[in-house]
JSON list of N, CA and C in Angstrom, two decimals:
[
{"chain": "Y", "resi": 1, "resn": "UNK", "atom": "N", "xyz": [-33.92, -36.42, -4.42]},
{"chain": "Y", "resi": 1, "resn": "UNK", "atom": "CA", "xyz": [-34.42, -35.16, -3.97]},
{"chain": "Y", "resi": 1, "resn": "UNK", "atom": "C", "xyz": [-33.48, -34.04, -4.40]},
{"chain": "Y", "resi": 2, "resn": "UNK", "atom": "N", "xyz": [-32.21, -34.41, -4.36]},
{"chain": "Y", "resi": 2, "resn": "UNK", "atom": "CA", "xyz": [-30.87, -33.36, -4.70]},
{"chain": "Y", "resi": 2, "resn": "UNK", "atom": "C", "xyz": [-31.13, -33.11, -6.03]},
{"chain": "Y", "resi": 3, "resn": "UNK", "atom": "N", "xyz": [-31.36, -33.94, -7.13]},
{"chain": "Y", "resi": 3, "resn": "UNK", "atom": "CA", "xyz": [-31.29, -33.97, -8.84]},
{"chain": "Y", "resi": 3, "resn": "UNK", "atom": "C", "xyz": [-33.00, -33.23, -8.62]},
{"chain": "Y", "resi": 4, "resn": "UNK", "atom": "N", "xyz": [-33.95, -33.01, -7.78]},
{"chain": "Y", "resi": 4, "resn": "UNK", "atom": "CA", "xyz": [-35.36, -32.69, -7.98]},
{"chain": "Y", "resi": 4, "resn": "UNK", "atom": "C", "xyz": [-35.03, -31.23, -8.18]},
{"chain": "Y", "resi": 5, "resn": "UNK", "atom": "N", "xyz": [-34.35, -31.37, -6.82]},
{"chain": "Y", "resi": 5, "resn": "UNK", "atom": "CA", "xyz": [-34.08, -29.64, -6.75]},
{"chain": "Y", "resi": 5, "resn": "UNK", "atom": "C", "xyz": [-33.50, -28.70, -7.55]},
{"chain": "Y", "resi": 6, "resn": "UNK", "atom": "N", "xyz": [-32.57, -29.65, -8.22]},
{"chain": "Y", "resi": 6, "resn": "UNK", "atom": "CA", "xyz": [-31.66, -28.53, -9.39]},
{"chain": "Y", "resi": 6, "resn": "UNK", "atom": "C", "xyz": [-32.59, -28.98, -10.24]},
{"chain": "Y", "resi": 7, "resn": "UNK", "atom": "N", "xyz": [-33.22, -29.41, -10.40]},
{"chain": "Y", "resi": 7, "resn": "UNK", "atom": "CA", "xyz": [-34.42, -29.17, -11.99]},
{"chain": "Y", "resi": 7, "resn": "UNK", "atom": "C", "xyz": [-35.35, -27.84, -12.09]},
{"chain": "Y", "resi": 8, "resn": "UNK", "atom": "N", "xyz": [-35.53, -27.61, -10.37]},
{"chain": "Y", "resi": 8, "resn": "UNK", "atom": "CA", "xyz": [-36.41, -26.46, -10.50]},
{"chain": "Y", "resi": 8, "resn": "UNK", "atom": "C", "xyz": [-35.75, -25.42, -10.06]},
{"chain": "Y", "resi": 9, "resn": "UNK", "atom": "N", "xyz": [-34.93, -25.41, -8.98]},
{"chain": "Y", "resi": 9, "resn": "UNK", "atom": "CA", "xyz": [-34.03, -24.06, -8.95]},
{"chain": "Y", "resi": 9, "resn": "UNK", "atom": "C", "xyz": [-33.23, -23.90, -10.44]},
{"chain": "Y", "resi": 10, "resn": "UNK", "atom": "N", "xyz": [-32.32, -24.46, -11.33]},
{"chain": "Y", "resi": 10, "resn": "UNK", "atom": "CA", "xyz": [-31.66, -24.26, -12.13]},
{"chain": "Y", "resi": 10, "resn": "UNK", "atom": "C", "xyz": [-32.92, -23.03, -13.28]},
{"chain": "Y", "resi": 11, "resn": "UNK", "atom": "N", "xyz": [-33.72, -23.57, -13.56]},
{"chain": "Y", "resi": 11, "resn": "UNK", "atom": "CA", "xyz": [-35.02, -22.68, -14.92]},
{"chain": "Y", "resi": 11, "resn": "UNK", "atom": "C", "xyz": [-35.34, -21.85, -13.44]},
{"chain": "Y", "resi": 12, "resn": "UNK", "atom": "N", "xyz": [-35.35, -21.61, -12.77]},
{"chain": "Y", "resi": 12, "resn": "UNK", "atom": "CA", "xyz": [-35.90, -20.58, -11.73]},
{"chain": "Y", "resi": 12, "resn": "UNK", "atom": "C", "xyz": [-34.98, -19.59, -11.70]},
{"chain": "Y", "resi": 13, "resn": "UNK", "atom": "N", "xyz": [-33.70, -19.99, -11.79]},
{"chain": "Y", "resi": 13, "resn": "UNK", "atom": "CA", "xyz": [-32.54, -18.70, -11.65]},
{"chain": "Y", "resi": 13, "resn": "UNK", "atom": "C", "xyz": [-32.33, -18.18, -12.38]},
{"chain": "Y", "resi": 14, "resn": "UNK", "atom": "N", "xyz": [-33.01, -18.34, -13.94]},
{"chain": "Y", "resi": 14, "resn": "UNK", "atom": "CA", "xyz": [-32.92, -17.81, -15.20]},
{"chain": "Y", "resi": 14, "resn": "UNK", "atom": "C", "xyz": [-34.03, -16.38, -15.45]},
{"chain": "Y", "resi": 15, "resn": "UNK", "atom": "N", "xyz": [-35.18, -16.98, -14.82]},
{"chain": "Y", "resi": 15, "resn": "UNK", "atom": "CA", "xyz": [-36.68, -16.34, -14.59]},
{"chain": "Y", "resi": 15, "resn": "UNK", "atom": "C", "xyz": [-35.95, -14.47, -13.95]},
{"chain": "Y", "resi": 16, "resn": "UNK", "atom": "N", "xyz": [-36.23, -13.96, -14.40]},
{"chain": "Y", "resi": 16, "resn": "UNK", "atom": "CA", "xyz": [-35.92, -12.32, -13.81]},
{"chain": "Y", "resi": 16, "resn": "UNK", "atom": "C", "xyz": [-37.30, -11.65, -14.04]},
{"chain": "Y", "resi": 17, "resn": "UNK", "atom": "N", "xyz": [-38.39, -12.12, -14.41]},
{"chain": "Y", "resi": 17, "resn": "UNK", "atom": "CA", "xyz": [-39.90, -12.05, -14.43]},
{"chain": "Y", "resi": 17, "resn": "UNK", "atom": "C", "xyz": [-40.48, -11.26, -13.56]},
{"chain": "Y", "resi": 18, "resn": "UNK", "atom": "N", "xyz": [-40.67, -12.08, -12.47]},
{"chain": "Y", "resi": 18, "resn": "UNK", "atom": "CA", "xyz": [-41.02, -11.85, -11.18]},
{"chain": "Y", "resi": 18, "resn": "UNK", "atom": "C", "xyz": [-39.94, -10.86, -10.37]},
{"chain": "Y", "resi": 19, "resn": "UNK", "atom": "N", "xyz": [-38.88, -11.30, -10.38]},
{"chain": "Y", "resi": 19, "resn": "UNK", "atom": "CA", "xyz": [-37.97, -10.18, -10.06]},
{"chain": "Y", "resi": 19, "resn": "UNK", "atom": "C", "xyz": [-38.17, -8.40, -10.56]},
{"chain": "Y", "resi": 20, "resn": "UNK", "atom": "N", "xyz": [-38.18, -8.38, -11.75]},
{"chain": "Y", "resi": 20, "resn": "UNK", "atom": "CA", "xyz": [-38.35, -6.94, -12.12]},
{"chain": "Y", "resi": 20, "resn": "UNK", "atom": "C", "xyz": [-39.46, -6.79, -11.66]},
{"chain": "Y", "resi": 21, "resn": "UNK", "atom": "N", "xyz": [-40.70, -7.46, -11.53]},
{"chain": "Y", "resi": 21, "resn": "UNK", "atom": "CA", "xyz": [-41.78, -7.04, -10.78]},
{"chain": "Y", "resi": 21, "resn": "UNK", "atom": "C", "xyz": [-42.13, -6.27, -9.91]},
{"chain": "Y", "resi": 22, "resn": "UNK", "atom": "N", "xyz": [-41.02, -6.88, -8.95]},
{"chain": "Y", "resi": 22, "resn": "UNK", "atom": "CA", "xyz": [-40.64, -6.81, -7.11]},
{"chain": "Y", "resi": 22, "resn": "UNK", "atom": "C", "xyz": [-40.09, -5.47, -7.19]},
{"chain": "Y", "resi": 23, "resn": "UNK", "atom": "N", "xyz": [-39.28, -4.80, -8.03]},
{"chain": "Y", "resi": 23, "resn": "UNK", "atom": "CA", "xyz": [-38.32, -4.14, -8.34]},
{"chain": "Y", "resi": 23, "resn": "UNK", "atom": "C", "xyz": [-38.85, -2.16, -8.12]},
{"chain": "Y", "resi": 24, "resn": "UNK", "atom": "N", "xyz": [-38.02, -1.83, -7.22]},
{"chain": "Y", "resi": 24, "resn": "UNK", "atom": "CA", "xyz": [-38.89, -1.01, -7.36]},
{"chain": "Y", "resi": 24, "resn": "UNK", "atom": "C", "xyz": [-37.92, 0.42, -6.79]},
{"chain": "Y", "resi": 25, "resn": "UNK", "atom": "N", "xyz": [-38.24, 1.65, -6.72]},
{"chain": "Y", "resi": 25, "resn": "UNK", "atom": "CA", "xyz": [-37.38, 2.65, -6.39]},
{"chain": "Y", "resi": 25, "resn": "UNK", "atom": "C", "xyz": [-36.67, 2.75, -5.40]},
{"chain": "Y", "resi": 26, "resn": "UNK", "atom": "N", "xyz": [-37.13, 2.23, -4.23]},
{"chain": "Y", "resi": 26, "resn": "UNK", "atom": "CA", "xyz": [-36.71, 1.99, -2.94]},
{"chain": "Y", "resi": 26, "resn": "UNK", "atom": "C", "xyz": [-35.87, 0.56, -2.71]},
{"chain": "Y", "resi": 27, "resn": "UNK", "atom": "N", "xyz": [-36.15, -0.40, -3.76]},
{"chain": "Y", "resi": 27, "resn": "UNK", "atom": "CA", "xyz": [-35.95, -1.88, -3.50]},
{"chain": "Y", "resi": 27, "resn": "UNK", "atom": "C", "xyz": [-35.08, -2.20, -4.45]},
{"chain": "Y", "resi": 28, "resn": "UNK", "atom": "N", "xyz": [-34.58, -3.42, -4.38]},
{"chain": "Y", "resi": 28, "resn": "UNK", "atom": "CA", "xyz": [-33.56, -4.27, -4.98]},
{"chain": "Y", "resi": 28, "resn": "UNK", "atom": "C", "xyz": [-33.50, -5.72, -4.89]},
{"chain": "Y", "resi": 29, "resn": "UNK", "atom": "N", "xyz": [-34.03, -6.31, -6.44]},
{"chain": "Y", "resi": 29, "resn": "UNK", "atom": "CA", "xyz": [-34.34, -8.39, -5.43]},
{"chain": "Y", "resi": 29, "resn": "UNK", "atom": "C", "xyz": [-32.77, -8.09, -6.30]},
{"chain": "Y", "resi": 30, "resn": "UNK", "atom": "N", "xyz": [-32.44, -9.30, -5.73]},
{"chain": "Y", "resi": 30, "resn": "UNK", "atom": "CA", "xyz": [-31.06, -9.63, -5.52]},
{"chain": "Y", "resi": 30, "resn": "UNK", "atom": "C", "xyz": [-30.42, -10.26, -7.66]},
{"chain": "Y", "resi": 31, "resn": "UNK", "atom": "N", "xyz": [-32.06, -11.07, -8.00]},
{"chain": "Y", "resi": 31, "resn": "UNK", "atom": "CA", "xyz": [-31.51, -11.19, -9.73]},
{"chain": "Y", "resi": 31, "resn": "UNK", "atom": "C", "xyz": [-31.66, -9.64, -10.72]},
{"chain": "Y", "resi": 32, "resn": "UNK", "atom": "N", "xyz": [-32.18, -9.23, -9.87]},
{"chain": "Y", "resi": 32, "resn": "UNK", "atom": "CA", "xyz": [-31.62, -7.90, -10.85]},
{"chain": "Y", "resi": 32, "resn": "UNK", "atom": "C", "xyz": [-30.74, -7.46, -10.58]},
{"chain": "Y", "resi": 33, "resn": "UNK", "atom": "N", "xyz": [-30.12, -7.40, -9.35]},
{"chain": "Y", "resi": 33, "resn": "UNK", "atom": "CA", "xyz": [-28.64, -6.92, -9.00]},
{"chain": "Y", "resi": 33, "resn": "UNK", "atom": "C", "xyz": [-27.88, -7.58, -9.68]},
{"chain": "Y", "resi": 34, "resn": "UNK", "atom": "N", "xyz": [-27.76, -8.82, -9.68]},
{"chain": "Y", "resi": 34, "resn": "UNK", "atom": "CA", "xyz": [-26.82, -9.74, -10.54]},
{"chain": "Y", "resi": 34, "resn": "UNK", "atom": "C", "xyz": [-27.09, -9.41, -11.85]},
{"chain": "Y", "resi": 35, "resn": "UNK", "atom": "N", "xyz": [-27.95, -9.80, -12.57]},
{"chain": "Y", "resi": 35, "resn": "UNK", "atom": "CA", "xyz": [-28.01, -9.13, -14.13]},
{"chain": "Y", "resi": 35, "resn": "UNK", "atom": "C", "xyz": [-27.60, -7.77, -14.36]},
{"chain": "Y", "resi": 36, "resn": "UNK", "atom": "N", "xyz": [-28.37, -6.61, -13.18]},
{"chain": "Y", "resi": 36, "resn": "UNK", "atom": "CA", "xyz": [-27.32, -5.39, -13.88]},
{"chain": "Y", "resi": 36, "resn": "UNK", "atom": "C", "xyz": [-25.82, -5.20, -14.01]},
{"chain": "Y", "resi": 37, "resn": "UNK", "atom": "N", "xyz": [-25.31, -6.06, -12.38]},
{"chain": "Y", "resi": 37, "resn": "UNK", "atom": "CA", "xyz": [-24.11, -5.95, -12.76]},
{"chain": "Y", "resi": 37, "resn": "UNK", "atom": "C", "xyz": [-23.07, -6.76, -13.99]},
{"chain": "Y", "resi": 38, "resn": "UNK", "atom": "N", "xyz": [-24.04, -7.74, -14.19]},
{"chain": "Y", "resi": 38, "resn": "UNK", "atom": "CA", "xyz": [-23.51, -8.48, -15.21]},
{"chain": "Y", "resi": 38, "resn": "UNK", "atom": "C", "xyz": [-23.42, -7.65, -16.54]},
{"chain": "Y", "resi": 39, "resn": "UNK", "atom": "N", "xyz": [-24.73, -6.98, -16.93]},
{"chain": "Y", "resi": 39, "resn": "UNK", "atom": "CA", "xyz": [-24.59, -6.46, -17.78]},
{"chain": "Y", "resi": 39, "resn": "UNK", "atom": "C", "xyz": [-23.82, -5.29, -18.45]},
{"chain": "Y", "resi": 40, "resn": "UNK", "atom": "N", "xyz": [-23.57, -4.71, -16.95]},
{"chain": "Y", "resi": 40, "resn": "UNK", "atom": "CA", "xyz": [-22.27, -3.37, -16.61]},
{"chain": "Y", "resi": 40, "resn": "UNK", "atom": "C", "xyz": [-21.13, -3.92, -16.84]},
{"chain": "Y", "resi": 41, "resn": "UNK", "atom": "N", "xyz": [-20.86, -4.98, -16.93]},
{"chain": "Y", "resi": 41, "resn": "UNK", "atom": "CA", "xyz": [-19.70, -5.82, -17.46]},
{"chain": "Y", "resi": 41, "resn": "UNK", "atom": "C", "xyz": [-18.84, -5.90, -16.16]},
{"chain": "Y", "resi": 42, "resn": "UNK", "atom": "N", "xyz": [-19.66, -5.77, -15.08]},
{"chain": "Y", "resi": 42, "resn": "UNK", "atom": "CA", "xyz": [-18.46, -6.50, -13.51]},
{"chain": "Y", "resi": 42, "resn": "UNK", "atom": "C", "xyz": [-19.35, -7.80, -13.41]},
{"chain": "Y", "resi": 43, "resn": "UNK", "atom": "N", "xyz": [-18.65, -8.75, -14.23]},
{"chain": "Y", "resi": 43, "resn": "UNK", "atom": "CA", "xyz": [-18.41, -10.36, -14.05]},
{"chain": "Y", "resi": 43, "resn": "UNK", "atom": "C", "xyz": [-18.29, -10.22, -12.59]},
{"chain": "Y", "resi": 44, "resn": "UNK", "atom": "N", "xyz": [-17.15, -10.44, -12.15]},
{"chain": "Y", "resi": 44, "resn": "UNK", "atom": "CA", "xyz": [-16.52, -10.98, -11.06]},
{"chain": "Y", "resi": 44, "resn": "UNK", "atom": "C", "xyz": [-17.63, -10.43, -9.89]},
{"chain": "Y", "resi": 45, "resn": "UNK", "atom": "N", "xyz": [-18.32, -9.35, -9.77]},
{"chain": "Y", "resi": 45, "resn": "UNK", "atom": "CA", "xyz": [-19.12, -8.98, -9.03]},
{"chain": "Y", "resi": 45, "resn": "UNK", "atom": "C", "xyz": [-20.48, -9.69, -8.94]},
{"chain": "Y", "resi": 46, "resn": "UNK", "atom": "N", "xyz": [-20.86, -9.69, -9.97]},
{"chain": "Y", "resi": 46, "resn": "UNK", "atom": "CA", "xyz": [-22.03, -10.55, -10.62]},
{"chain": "Y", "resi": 46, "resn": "UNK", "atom": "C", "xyz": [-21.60, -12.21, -10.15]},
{"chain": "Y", "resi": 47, "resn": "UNK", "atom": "N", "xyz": [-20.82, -12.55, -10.32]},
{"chain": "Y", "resi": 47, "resn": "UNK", "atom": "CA", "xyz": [-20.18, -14.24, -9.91]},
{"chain": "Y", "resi": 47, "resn": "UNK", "atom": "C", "xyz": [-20.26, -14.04, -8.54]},
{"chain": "Y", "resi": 48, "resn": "UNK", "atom": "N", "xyz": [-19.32, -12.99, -7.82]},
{"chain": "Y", "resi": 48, "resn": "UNK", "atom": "CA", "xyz": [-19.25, -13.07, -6.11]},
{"chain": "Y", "resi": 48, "resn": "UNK", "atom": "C", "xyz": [-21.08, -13.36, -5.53]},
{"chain": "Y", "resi": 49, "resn": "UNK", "atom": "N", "xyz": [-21.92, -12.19, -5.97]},
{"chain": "Y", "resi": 49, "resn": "UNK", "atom": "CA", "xyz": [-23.13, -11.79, -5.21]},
{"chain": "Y", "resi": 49, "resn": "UNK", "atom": "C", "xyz": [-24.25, -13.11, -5.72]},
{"chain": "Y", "resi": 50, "resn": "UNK", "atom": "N", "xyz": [-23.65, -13.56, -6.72]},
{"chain": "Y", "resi": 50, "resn": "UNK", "atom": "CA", "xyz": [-24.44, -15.13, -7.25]},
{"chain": "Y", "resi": 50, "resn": "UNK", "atom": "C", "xyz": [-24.23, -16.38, -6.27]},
{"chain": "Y", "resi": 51, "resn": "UNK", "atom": "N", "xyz": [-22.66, -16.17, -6.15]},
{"chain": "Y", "resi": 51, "resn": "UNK", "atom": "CA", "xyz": [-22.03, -17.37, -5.06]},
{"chain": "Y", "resi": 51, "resn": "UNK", "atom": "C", "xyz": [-22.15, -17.38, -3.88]},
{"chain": "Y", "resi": 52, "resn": "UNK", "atom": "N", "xyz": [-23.00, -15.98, -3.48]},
{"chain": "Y", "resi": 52, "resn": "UNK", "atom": "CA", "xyz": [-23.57, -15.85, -2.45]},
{"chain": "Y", "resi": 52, "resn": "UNK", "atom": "C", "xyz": [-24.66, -15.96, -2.12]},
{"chain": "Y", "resi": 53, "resn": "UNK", "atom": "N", "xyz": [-25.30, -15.72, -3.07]},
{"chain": "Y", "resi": 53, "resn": "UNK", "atom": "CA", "xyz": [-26.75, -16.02, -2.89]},
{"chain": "Y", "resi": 53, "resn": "UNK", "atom": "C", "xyz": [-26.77, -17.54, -3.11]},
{"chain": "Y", "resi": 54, "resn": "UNK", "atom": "N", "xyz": [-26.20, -18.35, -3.70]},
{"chain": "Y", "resi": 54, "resn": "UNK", "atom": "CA", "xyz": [-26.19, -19.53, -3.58]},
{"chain": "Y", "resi": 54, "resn": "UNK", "atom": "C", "xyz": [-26.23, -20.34, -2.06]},
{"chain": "Y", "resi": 55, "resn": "UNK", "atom": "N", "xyz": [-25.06, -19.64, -1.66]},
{"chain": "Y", "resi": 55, "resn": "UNK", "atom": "CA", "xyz": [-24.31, -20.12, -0.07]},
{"chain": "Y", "resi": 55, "resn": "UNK", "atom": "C", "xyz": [-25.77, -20.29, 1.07]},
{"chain": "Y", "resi": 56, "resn": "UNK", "atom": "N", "xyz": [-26.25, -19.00, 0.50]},
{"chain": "Y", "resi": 56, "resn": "UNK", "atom": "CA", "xyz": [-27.40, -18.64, 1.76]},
{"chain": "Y", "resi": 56, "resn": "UNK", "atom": "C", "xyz": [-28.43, -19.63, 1.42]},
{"chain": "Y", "resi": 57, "resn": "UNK", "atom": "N", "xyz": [-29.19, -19.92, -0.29]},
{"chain": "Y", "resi": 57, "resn": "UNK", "atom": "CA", "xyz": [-30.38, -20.71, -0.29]},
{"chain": "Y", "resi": 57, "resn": "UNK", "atom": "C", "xyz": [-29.77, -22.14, 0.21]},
{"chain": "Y", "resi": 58, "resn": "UNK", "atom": "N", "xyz": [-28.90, -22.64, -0.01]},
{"chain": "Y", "resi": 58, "resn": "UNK", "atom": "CA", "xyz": [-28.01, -24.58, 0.03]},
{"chain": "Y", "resi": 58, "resn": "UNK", "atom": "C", "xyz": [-28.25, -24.21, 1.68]},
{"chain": "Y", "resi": 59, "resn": "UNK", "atom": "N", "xyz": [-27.49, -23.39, 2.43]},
{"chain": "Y", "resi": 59, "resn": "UNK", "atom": "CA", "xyz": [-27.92, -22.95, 3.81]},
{"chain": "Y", "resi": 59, "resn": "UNK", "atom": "C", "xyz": [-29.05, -22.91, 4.38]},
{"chain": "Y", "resi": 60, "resn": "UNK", "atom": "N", "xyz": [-29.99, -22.23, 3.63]},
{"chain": "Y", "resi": 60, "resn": "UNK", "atom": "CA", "xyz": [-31.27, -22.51, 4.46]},
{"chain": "Y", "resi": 60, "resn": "UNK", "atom": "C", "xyz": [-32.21, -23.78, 3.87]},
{"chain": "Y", "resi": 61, "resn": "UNK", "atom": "N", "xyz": [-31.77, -24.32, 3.12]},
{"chain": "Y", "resi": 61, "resn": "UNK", "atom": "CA", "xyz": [-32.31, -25.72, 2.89]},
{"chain": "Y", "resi": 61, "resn": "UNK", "atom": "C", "xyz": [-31.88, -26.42, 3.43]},
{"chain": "Y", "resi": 62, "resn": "UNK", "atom": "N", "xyz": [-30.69, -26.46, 3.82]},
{"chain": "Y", "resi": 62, "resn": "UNK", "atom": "CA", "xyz": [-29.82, -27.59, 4.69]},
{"chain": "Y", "resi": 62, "resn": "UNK", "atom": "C", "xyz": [-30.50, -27.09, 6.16]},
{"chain": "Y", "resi": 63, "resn": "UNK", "atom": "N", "xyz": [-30.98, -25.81, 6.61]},
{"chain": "Y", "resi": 63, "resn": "UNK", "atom": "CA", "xyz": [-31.60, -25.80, 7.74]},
{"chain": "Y", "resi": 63, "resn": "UNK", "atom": "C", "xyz": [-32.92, -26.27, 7.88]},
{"chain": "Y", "resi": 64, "resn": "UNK", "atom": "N", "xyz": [-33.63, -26.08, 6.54]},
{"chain": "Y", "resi": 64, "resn": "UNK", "atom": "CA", "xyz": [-35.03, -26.47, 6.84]},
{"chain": "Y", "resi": 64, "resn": "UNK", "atom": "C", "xyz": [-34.87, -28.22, 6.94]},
{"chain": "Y", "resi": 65, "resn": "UNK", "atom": "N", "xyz": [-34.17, -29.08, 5.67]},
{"chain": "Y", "resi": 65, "resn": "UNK", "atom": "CA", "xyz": [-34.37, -30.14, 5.88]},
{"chain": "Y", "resi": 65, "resn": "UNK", "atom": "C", "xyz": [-33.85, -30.56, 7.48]},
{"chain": "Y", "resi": 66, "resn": "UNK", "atom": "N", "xyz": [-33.09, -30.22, 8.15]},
{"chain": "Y", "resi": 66, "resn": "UNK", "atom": "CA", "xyz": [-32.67, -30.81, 9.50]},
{"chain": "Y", "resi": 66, "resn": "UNK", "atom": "C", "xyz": [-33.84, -30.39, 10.16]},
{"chain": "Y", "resi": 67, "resn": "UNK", "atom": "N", "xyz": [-34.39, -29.39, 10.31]},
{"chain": "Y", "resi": 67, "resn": "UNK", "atom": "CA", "xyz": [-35.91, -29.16, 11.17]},
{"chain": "Y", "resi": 67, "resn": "UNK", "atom": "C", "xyz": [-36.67, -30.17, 10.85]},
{"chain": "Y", "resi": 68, "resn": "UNK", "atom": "N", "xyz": [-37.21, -30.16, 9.15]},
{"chain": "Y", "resi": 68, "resn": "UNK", "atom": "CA", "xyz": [-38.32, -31.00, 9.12]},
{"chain": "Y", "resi": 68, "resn": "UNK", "atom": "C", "xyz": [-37.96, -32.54, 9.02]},
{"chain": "Y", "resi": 69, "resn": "UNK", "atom": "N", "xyz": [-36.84, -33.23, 9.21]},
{"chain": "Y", "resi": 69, "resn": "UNK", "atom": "CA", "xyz": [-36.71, -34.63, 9.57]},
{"chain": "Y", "resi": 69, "resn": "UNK", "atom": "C", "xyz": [-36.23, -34.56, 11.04]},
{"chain": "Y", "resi": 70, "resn": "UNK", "atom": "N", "xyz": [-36.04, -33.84, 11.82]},
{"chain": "Y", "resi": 70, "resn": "UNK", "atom": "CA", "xyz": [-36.43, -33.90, 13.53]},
{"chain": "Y", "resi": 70, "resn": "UNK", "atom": "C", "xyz": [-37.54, -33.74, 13.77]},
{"chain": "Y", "resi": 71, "resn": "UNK", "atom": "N", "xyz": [-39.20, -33.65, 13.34]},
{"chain": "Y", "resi": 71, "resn": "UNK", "atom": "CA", "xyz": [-39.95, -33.17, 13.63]},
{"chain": "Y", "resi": 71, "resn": "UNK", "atom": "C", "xyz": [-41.04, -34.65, 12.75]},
{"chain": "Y", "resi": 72, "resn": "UNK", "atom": "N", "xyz": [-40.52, -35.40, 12.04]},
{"chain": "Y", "resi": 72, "resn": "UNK", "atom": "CA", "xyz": [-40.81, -36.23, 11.77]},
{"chain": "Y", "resi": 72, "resn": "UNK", "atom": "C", "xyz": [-40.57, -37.88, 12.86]}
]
């Protein structure tokens, strides 16, 4: 299930598609933040707000799977 998941999150985090979509005067999805700043050339900013957004999805998967195998 672990090797399932990085098959489809890994080509998903590449996708900025749907993101610029979302994107809008008032708004901000979080892969365009990372790409602009990447592209502004703050790496290290772009790495921090990535390693964070990481922290939070592994986080709320690790919350959903504990819900949905108590509920099983």
């Amino acid at each position: 299930m672990l090797a399932s998941f990085f098959l489809i999150f890994l080509p998903a985090l590449r996708e900025l598609t749907v993101s610029v979509l979302l994107y809008g005067p008032t708004t901000r999805t979080i892969g365009v933040a990372i790409y602009t700043l990447n592209e502004d050339g703050e790496t290290v900013y772009s790495a921090a707000l990535a390693g964070i957004a990481l922290l939070i999805i592994v986080t709320g998967q690790t919350i959903i799977g504990r819900f949905t195998r108590a509920v099983k």
